[in-house]
Coordinates of C-alpha atoms in Angstrom, one line a residue:
Chain A
M183 CA 0.0 0.0 0.0
K184 CA 1.2 3.5 -0.8
V185 CA 0.1 6.3 1.5
L186 CA 0.2 10.0 0.7
V187 CA -0.1 12.7 3.4
A188 CA -0.7 16.3 2.7
I189 CA 0.9 18.9 5.0
K190 CA 0.5 22.6 5.3
R191 CA 3.0 25.1 6.7
V192 CA 1.0 27.5 9.0
I193 CA 1.8 30.0 11.7
D194 CA 3.0 28.0 14.8
Y195 CA 0.1 27.3 17.2
N196 CA 1.9 29.1 20.0
V197 CA 2.1 32.4 18.2
K198 CA -0.3 35.2 19.2
I199 CA -1.8 36.2 15.9
R200 CA -1.8 39.8 14.9
V201 CA -3.9 41.4 12.2
K202 CA -2.1 43.6 9.7
S203 CA -2.9 47.3 10.2
D204 CA -4.5 47.6 6.7
E205 CA -6.9 44.7 7.6
T206 CA -5.8 42.7 4.5
G207 CA -4.7 39.6 6.5
V208 CA -2.5 38.6 9.4
E209 CA 1.1 39.4 10.1
T210 CA 3.4 36.6 8.8
T211 CA 6.8 38.4 8.6
N212 CA 9.2 37.2 11.3
V213 CA 6.5 34.9 12.7
K214 CA 7.4 31.4 13.6
M215 CA 5.9 28.8 11.2
S216 CA 5.4 25.1 11.7
M217 CA 3.4 22.1 10.4
N218 CA -0.3 22.3 10.8
P219 CA -1.0 20.2 13.9
F220 CA -3.8 18.2 12.3
D221 CA -1.3 17.4 9.4
E222 CA 1.2 16.3 11.9
I223 CA -1.3 13.7 13.2
A224 CA -1.7 12.7 9.5
V225 CA 2.0 12.2 9.2
E226 CA 2.2 10.2 12.4
E227 CA -0.6 7.9 11.2
G228 CA 1.2 7.4 8.0
V229 CA 4.4 6.5 9.7
R230 CA 2.5 4.0 12.0
L231 CA 1.1 2.3 8.9
R232 CA 4.6 2.3 7.4
E233 CA 6.0 0.8 10.6
N234 CA 3.4 -1.9 11.1
G235 CA 3.9 -3.1 7.6
S236 CA 0.6 -2.0 6.2
A237 CA 2.2 0.6 3.9
E238 CA 5.3 0.2 1.8
E239 CA 5.8 3.9 1.0
L240 CA 4.9 7.1 2.6
I241 CA 5.0 10.4 0.6
A242 CA 4.6 13.8 2.2
V243 CA 3.3 16.6 0.0
S244 CA 3.2 20.3 0.7
I245 CA 2.0 23.2 -1.4
G246 CA 3.4 26.6 -0.6
P247 CA 6.5 28.9 -0.7
K248 CA 10.1 27.7 -0.8
Q249 CA 10.1 27.4 3.0
A250 CA 7.5 24.7 2.9
Q251 CA 10.4 22.3 2.2
E252 CA 11.4 22.7 5.8
T253 CA 7.9 21.3 6.8
I254 CA 8.4 18.4 4.3
R255 CA 11.8 17.7 6.0
T256 CA 10.1 17.5 9.3
A257 CA 7.8 14.9 7.9
L258 CA 10.8 13.1 6.4
A259 CA 12.4 13.2 9.8
M260 CA 9.3 11.7 11.4
G261 CA 9.5 8.8 9.0
A262 CA 8.1 9.6 5.5
D263 CA 10.1 8.1 2.7
R264 CA 10.1 11.0 0.2
G265 CA 8.6 14.4 -0.4
I266 CA 6.9 16.4 -3.1
H267 CA 6.9 20.2 -3.0
V268 CA 4.6 22.2 -5.2
E269 CA 6.0 25.5 -5.0
T270 CA 3.9 28.7 -5.2
D271 CA 3.9 32.0 -3.4
D272 CA 0.2 32.6 -4.0
E273 CA -2.4 32.0 -1.4
V274 CA -4.0 28.7 -2.3
E275 CA -7.7 28.0 -1.6
P276 CA -9.0 24.6 -0.6
L277 CA -10.3 23.9 -4.1
A278 CA -6.9 24.7 -5.7
V279 CA -5.2 22.4 -3.1
A280 CA -7.7 19.6 -3.9
K281 CA -7.1 19.9 -7.6
L282 CA -3.3 19.9 -7.1
L283 CA -3.6 16.8 -4.9
K284 CA -5.8 15.2 -7.5
A285 CA -3.1 15.8 -10.2
L286 CA -0.5 14.2 -7.8
I287 CA -2.7 11.3 -7.1
E288 CA -3.0 10.6 -10.8
K289 CA 0.8 10.5 -11.0
E290 CA 1.5 8.6 -7.8
N291 CA -1.5 6.3 -7.6
P292 CA -1.7 6.0 -3.8
D293 CA -4.1 3.7 -2.0
L294 CA -4.8 6.2 0.8
V295 CA -4.5 9.9 1.2
V296 CA -4.5 11.2 4.8
L297 CA -4.6 14.9 5.7
G298 CA -5.6 17.1 8.6
K299 CA -9.4 17.8 8.9
Q300 CA -8.5 21.5 8.6
A301 CA -5.5 23.9 8.8
I302 CA -5.4 26.0 11.9
D303 CA -4.8 29.2 9.9
D304 CA -8.0 29.5 7.8
D305 CA -9.9 26.6 9.5
S306 CA -11.7 25.9 6.1
N307 CA -12.3 22.2 6.6
Q308 CA -12.9 21.6 3.0
T309 CA -9.8 20.2 1.2
G310 CA -10.3 16.5 2.1
Q311 CA -14.0 16.5 1.2
M312 CA -13.4 18.3 -2.1
L313 CA -10.5 16.0 -3.0
A314 CA -12.6 12.8 -2.4
A315 CA -15.4 14.4 -4.6
L316 CA -12.9 15.3 -7.4
V317 CA -11.3 11.8 -7.5
G318 CA -14.5 10.0 -6.8
W319 CA -13.1 8.1 -3.8
S320 CA -14.6 7.2 -0.5
Q321 CA -14.0 9.5 2.4
G322 CA -13.7 9.1 6.2
T323 CA -13.5 12.5 7.9
F324 CA -12.7 13.6 11.4
A325 CA -11.0 10.2 12.1
S326 CA -10.2 9.3 15.8
E327 CA -9.3 5.7 14.8
L328 CA -8.2 4.2 11.6
E329 CA -7.7 0.5 10.7
V330 CA -6.7 -0.6 7.2
A331 CA -7.1 -4.2 6.0
D332 CA -8.1 -6.1 2.8
G333 CA -8.7 -3.1 0.7
K334 CA -11.0 -1.5 3.2
A335 CA -10.6 1.2 5.9
K336 CA -12.5 1.2 9.1
V337 CA -12.8 4.8 10.3
T338 CA -14.1 5.9 13.7
R339 CA -15.4 9.4 13.2
E340 CA -15.9 12.1 15.8
I341 CA -19.4 13.5 15.3
D342 CA -21.7 15.7 17.3
G343 CA -22.6 13.8 20.5
G344 CA -20.5 10.7 19.9
L345 CA -18.5 8.4 17.6
E346 CA -19.5 6.9 14.3
T347 CA -17.7 3.9 12.9
I348 CA -17.8 3.3 9.1
Q349 CA -16.2 1.0 6.7
I350 CA -15.1 2.5 3.4
N351 CA -13.6 1.0 0.3
M352 CA -10.1 1.9 -0.7
P353 CA -8.7 4.0 -2.3
A354 CA -9.9 6.6 0.2
V355 CA -9.3 10.0 1.6
V356 CA -9.2 10.2 5.4
T357 CA -9.0 13.4 7.4
T358 CA -7.6 13.4 10.9
D359 CA -9.1 14.7 14.2
L360 CA -7.1 15.5 17.3
R361 CA -7.5 12.2 19.1
L362 CA -6.3 10.0 16.3
N363 CA -2.8 9.8 17.8
T364 CA 0.0 11.8 19.5
P365 CA 2.6 12.7 17.0
R366 CA 6.1 11.7 17.9
Y367 CA 9.1 14.1 18.2
A368 CA 11.4 13.4 15.2
S369 CA 14.6 12.1 16.7
L370 CA 17.6 14.4 16.3
P371 CA 19.6 11.7 14.3
N372 CA 16.6 11.2 12.0
I373 CA 16.4 15.0 11.4
M374 CA 19.9 14.8 10.2
K375 CA 19.2 11.8 8.0
A376 CA 16.1 13.5 6.5
K377 CA 18.5 15.7 4.5
K378 CA 19.4 12.7 2.4
K379 CA 15.7 11.8 1.5
P380 CA 14.6 13.1 -1.8
I381 CA 12.1 16.0 -2.4
D382 CA 10.6 16.3 -5.9
E383 CA 9.9 19.8 -6.9
S384 CA 7.1 20.9 -9.2
S385 CA 4.7 23.8 -9.7
P386 CA 1.0 24.2 -10.2
A387 CA 1.7 25.0 -13.9
D388 CA 3.7 21.6 -14.2
L389 CA 0.6 19.9 -12.8
G390 CA -1.7 21.8 -15.2
V391 CA -3.7 23.3 -12.4
D392 CA -5.2 26.9 -12.4
I393 CA -4.9 28.0 -8.8
S394 CA -6.2 31.5 -9.3
A395 CA -8.4 32.8 -6.5
R396 CA -12.1 32.3 -6.6
L397 CA -12.7 34.0 -3.3
A398 CA -11.8 37.5 -2.3
T399 CA -10.9 38.6 1.2
L400 CA -12.6 41.7 2.0
K401 CA -11.4 42.5 5.4
V402 CA -9.6 40.8 8.4
T403 CA -10.2 42.3 11.8
E404 CA -9.4 41.4 15.5
P405 CA -12.3 39.8 17.5
S406 CA -14.0 42.7 19.3
S407 CA -12.8 42.9 22.9
R408 CA -15.2 41.8 25.6
E409 CA -17.0 44.7 27.3
A410 CA -17.0 45.1 31.1
G411 CA -19.9 43.5 32.8
V412 CA -22.4 45.1 35.2
I413 CA -23.5 43.9 38.7
V414 CA -27.3 44.0 39.0
E415 CA -29.2 44.6 42.2
D416 CA -31.7 41.8 42.2
V417 CA -33.4 39.2 39.9
A418 CA -36.0 41.6 38.7
E419 CA -33.4 44.0 37.3
L420 CA -31.6 41.0 35.7
V421 CA -34.8 39.8 34.0
D422 CA -35.6 43.4 32.9
K423 CA -32.1 43.8 31.4
L424 CA -32.2 40.5 29.6
K425 CA -35.6 41.3 28.2
N426 CA -35.2 45.0 27.2
E427 CA -31.4 45.6 26.8
A428 CA -29.9 42.3 25.7
K429 CA -33.3 41.2 24.1
V430 CA -32.4 37.6 24.7
I431 CA -35.6 36.5 26.4
Chain B
M710 CA 30.8 19.8 10.3
A711 CA 28.2 22.4 10.8
L712 CA 24.6 21.5 9.8
D713 CA 22.7 23.3 7.0
T714 CA 20.4 26.0 8.3
E715 CA 17.2 24.1 7.5
T716 CA 18.2 20.9 9.2
F717 CA 19.5 22.7 12.3
S718 CA 16.4 24.8 12.6
I719 CA 14.2 21.7 12.5
L720 CA 16.5 20.2 15.2
L721 CA 16.4 23.3 17.4
D722 CA 12.6 23.5 17.1
T723 CA 12.2 19.9 18.1
V724 CA 14.4 20.5 21.2
E725 CA 12.3 23.6 22.0
R726 CA 9.0 21.8 21.7
F727 CA 10.2 18.8 23.7
V728 CA 11.3 21.2 26.5
A729 CA 8.0 23.2 26.4
E730 CA 5.6 20.4 26.0
R731 CA 7.2 17.4 27.8
L732 CA 9.6 18.8 30.4
V733 CA 8.3 22.1 31.6
P734 CA 4.9 20.5 32.8
L735 CA 6.9 18.0 34.9
E736 CA 9.2 20.4 36.7
A737 CA 7.3 20.5 40.0
Q738 CA 6.9 16.7 40.1
V739 CA 10.7 16.2 39.5
A740 CA 11.5 18.7 42.3
E741 CA 9.0 17.0 44.6
E742 CA 10.0 13.4 43.9
D743 CA 13.8 14.2 43.5
Q744 CA 13.6 11.9 40.4
V745 CA 13.4 12.4 36.7
P746 CA 10.7 9.8 35.5
A747 CA 12.1 6.8 33.8
D748 CA 9.8 7.2 30.7
V749 CA 11.2 10.8 30.2
I750 CA 14.7 9.5 30.2
T751 CA 13.7 6.9 27.6
E752 CA 12.2 9.7 25.5
M753 CA 15.5 11.7 25.9
K754 CA 17.5 8.7 24.6
E755 CA 15.1 8.2 21.7
L756 CA 15.3 11.8 20.8
G757 CA 19.1 11.6 20.7
L758 CA 20.0 14.0 23.4
F759 CA 22.7 11.8 24.9
G760 CA 24.7 12.0 21.7
L761 CA 24.6 15.7 20.9
T762 CA 28.3 16.3 21.1
I763 CA 29.6 12.8 20.3
P764 CA 31.1 12.7 16.8
E765 CA 28.9 11.3 14.0
E766 CA 31.1 8.4 13.3
Y767 CA 30.4 7.1 16.8
G768 CA 26.6 7.5 16.4
G769 CA 26.3 11.0 17.9
L770 CA 25.2 14.2 16.3
G771 CA 28.6 15.8 16.4
L772 CA 27.3 19.3 16.9
T773 CA 29.7 22.2 16.6
M774 CA 30.4 24.4 19.6
T775 CA 27.9 27.1 18.3
E776 CA 25.3 24.5 17.6
E777 CA 25.7 23.0 21.1
I778 CA 25.4 26.5 22.5
E779 CA 22.1 27.0 20.7
V780 CA 20.7 23.7 22.0
A781 CA 22.0 24.4 25.6
I782 CA 20.2 27.8 25.7
K783 CA 16.9 26.0 24.6
L784 CA 17.6 23.3 27.4
G785 CA 18.0 26.2 29.9
G786 CA 14.3 26.7 29.3
T787 CA 13.5 24.1 32.0
T788 CA 14.8 22.9 35.3
P789 CA 18.5 22.0 35.0
A790 CA 17.8 18.5 36.5
F791 CA 16.6 17.4 33.1
R792 CA 19.8 18.5 31.4
S793 CA 21.8 16.9 34.1
V794 CA 20.4 13.5 33.0
F795 CA 22.4 13.5 29.8
G796 CA 24.7 16.5 30.7
T797 CA 27.6 14.3 31.7
N798 CA 27.3 12.1 28.5
I799 CA 27.6 15.1 26.3
G800 CA 30.0 17.0 28.5
I801 CA 32.5 16.3 31.2
G802 CA 31.9 12.5 31.3
S803 CA 32.5 11.8 27.6
Q804 CA 34.6 14.6 26.3
G805 CA 37.8 13.3 27.8
I806 CA 37.5 10.2 25.6
V807 CA 36.4 12.3 22.6
M808 CA 39.4 14.6 22.9
D809 CA 42.1 12.4 24.1
G810 CA 40.9 8.7 24.0
T811 CA 42.6 6.0 21.9
T812 CA 40.8 4.7 18.9
E813 CA 39.9 1.5 20.8
Q814 CA 38.5 3.5 23.7
K815 CA 36.5 5.8 21.4
A816 CA 35.1 2.7 19.5
H817 CA 34.2 0.9 22.7
Y818 CA 32.6 3.6 24.7
L819 CA 31.3 6.5 22.5
P820 CA 28.6 4.6 20.6
K821 CA 27.1 3.5 23.9
L822 CA 27.3 7.0 25.4
A823 CA 25.8 8.5 22.3
T824 CA 22.6 6.3 22.7
G825 CA 22.4 6.7 26.4
E826 CA 22.8 2.9 26.9
M827 CA 25.8 3.9 29.1
I828 CA 25.8 6.8 31.5
S829 CA 29.1 8.5 32.2
S830 CA 30.3 10.6 35.0
F831 CA 33.3 12.9 35.7
A832 CA 35.2 12.3 38.9
L833 CA 37.8 15.0 39.8
T834 CA 36.7 16.6 43.0
E835 CA 37.7 15.1 46.4
P836 CA 37.0 16.0 50.0
E837 CA 40.2 17.9 50.2
A838 CA 40.7 18.9 46.5
G839 CA 38.0 21.2 45.1
S840 CA 39.3 24.4 43.5
D841 CA 42.8 23.1 44.1
A842 CA 42.2 20.2 41.8
G843 CA 45.9 19.6 41.3
S844 CA 46.3 18.6 44.9
L845 CA 44.1 15.5 44.6
K846 CA 45.1 12.5 46.8
T847 CA 43.4 9.5 45.0
C848 CA 46.3 7.4 44.0
A849 CA 46.8 4.7 41.4
R850 CA 49.5 2.2 41.9
L851 CA 50.7 0.0 39.0
E852 CA 50.6 -3.8 39.6
G853 CA 51.3 -5.8 36.5
D854 CA 48.9 -4.7 33.8
H855 CA 46.4 -3.1 36.3
Y856 CA 46.4 -0.1 38.4
V857 CA 45.1 -0.2 42.0
L858 CA 43.1 2.9 42.9
N859 CA 42.5 4.2 46.5
G860 CA 40.6 7.4 47.4
T861 CA 37.3 9.2 47.6
K862 CA 35.6 11.4 45.1
R863 CA 33.1 13.9 46.2
F864 CA 29.8 15.6 44.7
I865 CA 30.1 13.4 41.6
T866 CA 27.2 14.2 39.3
N867 CA 25.2 11.2 38.0
S868 CA 27.4 8.8 39.9
P869 CA 24.4 6.8 41.3
S870 CA 23.5 5.9 37.7
A871 CA 26.9 6.0 36.0
D872 CA 28.2 3.0 34.1
I873 CA 31.6 4.6 33.6
F874 CA 33.6 7.3 35.3
T875 CA 36.2 9.5 33.7
L876 CA 38.3 9.6 36.9
M877 CA 41.4 11.5 37.8
A878 CA 44.0 9.8 40.1
R879 CA 47.6 10.3 40.9
T880 CA 49.8 7.7 39.1
D881 CA 53.1 9.3 40.2
P882 CA 53.2 9.8 44.0
D883 CA 56.6 11.5 43.8
T884 CA 55.3 14.3 41.5
P885 CA 53.1 16.7 43.5
G886 CA 50.6 19.0 41.7
A887 CA 49.1 18.5 38.2
K888 CA 51.9 16.6 36.5
G889 CA 51.5 13.4 38.4
I890 CA 47.8 12.9 37.5
S891 CA 46.3 10.5 35.0
A892 CA 42.8 10.2 33.6
F893 CA 41.2 6.8 33.8
I894 CA 38.0 5.3 32.4
V895 CA 36.7 3.3 35.4
E896 CA 33.8 1.0 34.9
R897 CA 31.1 0.8 37.5
N898 CA 31.5 -2.9 38.2
S899 CA 35.2 -2.6 38.8
P900 CA 36.1 -4.5 42.0
G901 CA 36.5 -2.2 44.9
L902 CA 34.3 0.7 43.6
S903 CA 31.3 1.8 45.5
V904 CA 29.0 4.8 45.3
G905 CA 27.7 6.6 48.5
P906 CA 24.1 7.6 49.2
P907 CA 22.8 10.6 47.1
D908 CA 23.7 14.0 48.6
K909 CA 20.9 16.2 49.9
K910 CA 21.2 19.4 48.0
M911 CA 19.9 23.0 48.1
G912 CA 18.4 22.7 44.6
Q913 CA 18.4 20.8 41.3
Q914 CA 16.4 18.1 42.8
G915 CA 16.2 15.2 40.4
A916 CA 19.9 15.5 39.6
K917 CA 22.0 13.1 41.7
T918 CA 25.3 13.6 43.2
A919 CA 27.2 11.2 45.6
D920 CA 30.6 10.1 46.8
V921 CA 32.5 7.6 44.7
I922 CA 34.7 5.4 47.0
L923 CA 37.7 3.4 45.6
E924 CA 39.2 0.7 47.9
D925 CA 41.9 -1.3 46.1
C926 CA 39.8 -0.8 42.9
R927 CA 41.5 -2.6 40.1
V928 CA 41.5 -0.9 36.7
P929 CA 43.3 -2.2 33.6
A930 CA 46.2 0.0 32.6
A931 CA 44.8 0.1 29.1
N932 CA 42.0 2.3 30.5
I933 CA 44.2 5.4 31.0
I934 CA 42.6 7.8 28.6
G935 CA 44.9 8.2 25.5
G936 CA 47.2 5.5 27.0
I937 CA 49.6 8.0 28.4
A938 CA 50.0 8.5 32.2
G939 CA 50.7 11.9 33.6
V940 CA 48.6 14.0 31.2
G941 CA 45.3 13.6 32.9
F942 CA 45.2 17.1 34.3
K943 CA 45.6 18.5 30.8
T944 CA 42.7 16.3 29.6
A945 CA 40.5 17.5 32.6
M946 CA 41.3 21.2 31.8
K947 CA 40.4 20.8 28.1
V948 CA 37.2 19.1 29.0
L949 CA 36.3 21.9 31.5
D950 CA 37.0 24.6 28.8
R951 CA 34.3 23.2 26.6
G952 CA 32.1 22.6 29.7
R953 CA 32.3 26.2 30.7
L954 CA 30.8 27.5 27.6
H955 CA 28.0 24.9 27.8
I956 CA 27.2 26.0 31.4
S957 CA 27.3 29.6 30.3
A958 CA 24.8 28.8 27.6
V959 CA 22.4 27.0 30.1
S960 CA 22.7 30.1 32.3
V961 CA 21.6 32.3 29.4
G962 CA 18.6 29.9 28.7
I963 CA 17.5 30.0 32.3
A964 CA 17.9 33.8 32.5
E965 CA 15.7 34.1 29.4
R966 CA 13.1 31.7 30.9
L967 CA 13.1 33.8 34.2
I968 CA 12.7 37.0 32.2
K969 CA 9.7 35.5 30.4
E970 CA 8.1 34.4 33.7
C971 CA 8.7 38.0 35.1
I972 CA 7.1 39.7 32.1
A973 CA 4.0 37.4 32.3
Y974 CA 3.6 37.9 36.0
A975 CA 4.3 41.6 36.0
S976 CA 1.7 42.2 33.3
E977 CA -0.9 40.3 35.2
R978 CA -0.2 41.2 38.8
K979 CA -2.1 44.4 39.8
Q980 CA -1.2 46.8 42.6
F981 CA -2.3 50.4 43.1
G982 CA -4.9 49.8 40.4
K983 CA -2.5 48.8 37.5
A984 CA -0.2 46.1 36.3
I985 CA 3.1 46.2 38.2
A986 CA 4.9 46.1 34.8
E987 CA 3.7 49.7 34.4
F988 CA 5.9 50.8 37.4
Q989 CA 9.3 52.1 36.5
L990 CA 11.0 50.4 39.3
I991 CA 9.8 47.0 38.1
Q992 CA 10.7 48.1 34.5
A993 CA 14.2 48.8 35.7
M994 CA 14.7 45.3 37.0
L995 CA 13.4 43.9 33.7
A996 CA 15.7 46.0 31.7
D997 CA 18.8 45.2 33.7
S998 CA 18.0 41.5 33.5
K999 CA 17.5 41.6 29.8
A1000 CA 20.6 43.7 29.1
E1001 CA 22.8 41.4 31.2
S1002 CA 21.4 38.2 29.7
Y1003 CA 21.9 39.6 26.2
A1004 CA 25.4 40.5 27.0
A1005 CA 26.1 36.9 28.3
R1006 CA 24.4 35.5 25.2
T1007 CA 26.6 37.5 22.9
M1008 CA 29.8 36.6 24.8
V1009 CA 29.0 32.9 24.6
F1010 CA 28.5 33.0 20.9
D1011 CA 31.7 35.0 20.3
A1012 CA 33.6 32.5 22.4
A1013 CA 32.2 29.6 20.6
K1014 CA 33.0 31.2 17.2
K1015 CA 36.6 31.6 18.3
K1016 CA 36.9 28.0 19.5
E1017 CA 35.5 26.8 16.1
A1018 CA 38.2 28.9 14.4
G1019 CA 40.8 26.9 16.4
E1020 CA 41.7 29.8 18.8
N1021 CA 42.7 29.0 22.4
I1022 CA 39.7 30.2 24.4
T1023 CA 40.8 29.6 27.9
L1024 CA 40.4 33.3 28.8
E1025 CA 37.1 33.7 26.9
A1026 CA 35.6 30.6 28.4
A1027 CA 36.5 31.8 32.0
C1028 CA 35.0 35.2 31.2
C1029 CA 31.8 33.6 29.9
K1030 CA 31.5 31.2 32.9
M1031 CA 32.1 34.0 35.4
F1032 CA 29.8 36.5 33.8
A1033 CA 26.9 34.3 32.7
T1034 CA 26.6 32.4 36.0
E1035 CA 26.8 35.5 38.1
M1036 CA 24.3 37.1 35.6
V1037 CA 21.7 34.3 36.0
G1038 CA 22.1 34.7 39.9
K1039 CA 21.2 38.3 39.6
V1040 CA 18.3 37.7 37.2
A1041 CA 16.9 35.0 39.5
D1042 CA 17.3 37.3 42.5
R1043 CA 15.4 40.1 40.7
A1044 CA 12.7 37.6 39.6
V1045 CA 12.1 36.7 43.2
Q1046 CA 11.8 40.4 44.0
I1047 CA 9.3 41.1 41.1
F1048 CA 7.2 38.2 42.1
G1049 CA 7.3 39.4 45.7
G1050 CA 5.8 36.9 48.1
A1051 CA 4.8 34.7 45.2
G1052 CA 8.5 34.5 44.4
Y1053 CA 9.3 33.0 47.8
I1054 CA 6.7 30.2 47.8
S1055 CA 7.0 27.0 45.9
E1056 CA 3.7 27.3 44.1
Y1057 CA 5.6 29.3 41.4
P1058 CA 8.8 28.1 39.8
I1059 CA 10.8 31.2 40.7
E1060 CA 12.1 30.1 44.1
R1061 CA 13.1 26.7 42.7
L1062 CA 15.0 28.2 39.9
Y1063 CA 16.7 30.7 42.3
R1064 CA 18.0 27.7 44.2
D1065 CA 18.9 25.8 41.1
V1066 CA 21.0 28.4 39.5
R1067 CA 23.1 29.0 42.6
L1068 CA 25.1 25.9 41.7
F1069 CA 26.3 27.4 38.4
R1070 CA 28.7 29.8 40.2
I1071 CA 30.3 27.0 42.1
Y1072 CA 30.8 23.8 39.9
E1073 CA 33.1 23.3 37.0
G1074 CA 35.3 26.1 38.5
T1075 CA 34.0 28.7 41.0
T1076 CA 33.7 32.4 40.0
Q1077 CA 36.8 33.0 42.0
I1078 CA 38.8 30.4 40.1
Q1079 CA 37.5 32.0 36.8
Q1080 CA 38.8 35.3 38.0
L1081 CA 42.2 33.8 38.6
V1082 CA 42.3 32.2 35.2
I1083 CA 41.3 35.4 33.5
A1084 CA 43.9 37.3 35.4
R1085 CA 46.7 34.7 34.7
E1086 CA 45.9 34.8 31.0
L1087 CA 46.0 38.5 31.0
L1088 CA 49.2 38.8 32.9
K1089 CA 51.0 36.0 31.0
D1090 CA 52.1 38.2 28.2
A1091 CA 53.3 40.9 30.6
E1092 CA 56.0 38.8 32.1

C-alpha cells in the first residue's frame, strides 16, 4: 500500500496572531511557522502504517512557498520516505489544493490519502472532502481511529454527540481529528538523515492546475474585545435587562 | 561539520518543543520526587539528546560548539535537573574520551554513550581537593597490567546511575601537583568501587550527586585515557574549557526563561490599580536582567566562534562562565523580587530556579577560580 499525506506550513500554534494594520490579512513576517498540527497527526498515522507493515511507501506533499520544504523535511524526519513540494507564493484556496492533490494522485497512484481535517490558519475544513469528490473516492472525515485491511478502511469518526464507525472502500481519503494519535518528536539523528531523503519539486503549472483565487478577502479584523460586565441589584433587574437591553428573552 | 540552516532549525525547534511540551509541565513533580521519571529518560534517549556532542562516526550528532550552545540555551528553558540526566554524557563525562581517547577507547565507549545505553560521570573533586584540583590524593599504583586505585571522590554528578567514570588519580606519588595525575576510564562494576548515598542538595532536585569510593579498585592499565600516564590534568582542563561554555549557555537559557516568567507575572499582577509592569522600578529590574542576559548570550556565541576557528579560548571561556553564571544569579534574584511573596513560595517556579542556579557559580570552576584564570591569562604576556 502506498500512502500520501498532505501537510501545510502554517503560523505556529503558540504564536499570538496579529492582524495587519491595513486589515488585508494577518502578520506573517518574522513569525514562527510550523506544520499544521492536524497534518502532523496525519504524518504520524502514515508513519505508523509504514512501521506496522501496512504501507510500503509514505509520501509527504506540501504546497506553498520555498520554506514549505522545511515542513516536508520535518515529515521526512518523522518517517516519511520522500517528499513532493509544489512551489507557489500565492495563497491557495481549498479547491486549488484539492485539484493539485488530484493531479499528484494521478501521477503517484496512492491507495490512501491522509490529511488534517483543517488547517489552523484558515480553518476551512474543505480540502479533504473536495479531494474525495474530485477523484471519486470514499472519504472518512474527522477520524479518531483508523484500521486498514483487505482493501477497506475502518474509520471511527468524531461526530456531534458521539462516535460513528464506518467502513469504506479503498482507495480513500481520510481526514484526521485531534484524538487519532499523539505525533512523535522526530529524533535528532533522524532529522539529520532526513536531509538525504529526496524531495521532488514541481509547480501548479507543471501539474496543469489553475490556482487563481475564486474567493476575495474583503477584510480581516481582530475579534472585538469583551466589554466590562455590570452587577445587578436583584433578579427583577436582571430579567428586565435580559428582556429589554440584551433582548435575549 | 556544521549542519545546514534548515536541518539545524528543525532540530532546534524539536528540542524547544520537547522542552516546552514534555519537560516544563513535569518540573514541579521532579523537584518534589527528586527523580526524573524513567519514561522521560527513555524519550530523551530516543530523541538523541545523549549524543549531541559525540562525533557522528560514533553514532552521535557531532554538533559544533555554536550549535551546542544554541541547544544548551533551549535546554535552559526548563529545570537544570533534566539537562543533568544527559549532561555528563555530552559534556564532562565523555569529552575526555572524545578529545584524548585512543581509537579503541572511542570505538568501545562512545557509541554506547551516544545512545544513552551507558551513563558517564566525571570524577575529579575530592573531599580535600576542590578548586585546588591539582592537589588530589586519590592514588593509582601500578601492579602488573592493572592499576590499583584508592581514594574518595566527592559531589560526583550522576554517579548513582553511572556505568563509567572519567576519573582523575595520581599515578606518580613523587610528583606533586598537576603533573602526576592521569585520567582513567573506570567501569562501575570494577572490584573495589562503590557509590555513596545521594547527597541532599539546596536545589536541582532530580539531579543526583554522591561520593565515589575506591578501595583497592583494580582498573586495567589500558584504561588510561589516551594510553599515556601523567597528562590527565591537561585532559581535565580541556574538558572543562568546553564545559564552561556549555554551562554559560544554560545560564543564558534559564535567564531568558526567568525574564519571560517575570514579564508574564508583572503584566498580570495588579497593585495600586494597575499592572506592576507599568511601574518604572519594576521596569528597571526587567531592563537590567535583559541587558545582562543579552550580554552573556553575545559573549558565549563570540567565544564559541573563536573556538571553532581553532583559537585558544581559555580566557574567553572563563569570562563567559564567570559573567553568565553571576548574571543568572542576579536575574533570579530580581525575579524573586518582582514576584514578591509569590517568588518565595513553591507554588511558582521562581524560588526553585533561584536555588537551582546557585550551583552554576560553584561547579566546573568557581567564579573566583575563573577570575584567577582570566587574570593569569591577561598577565601571562606581561612577564
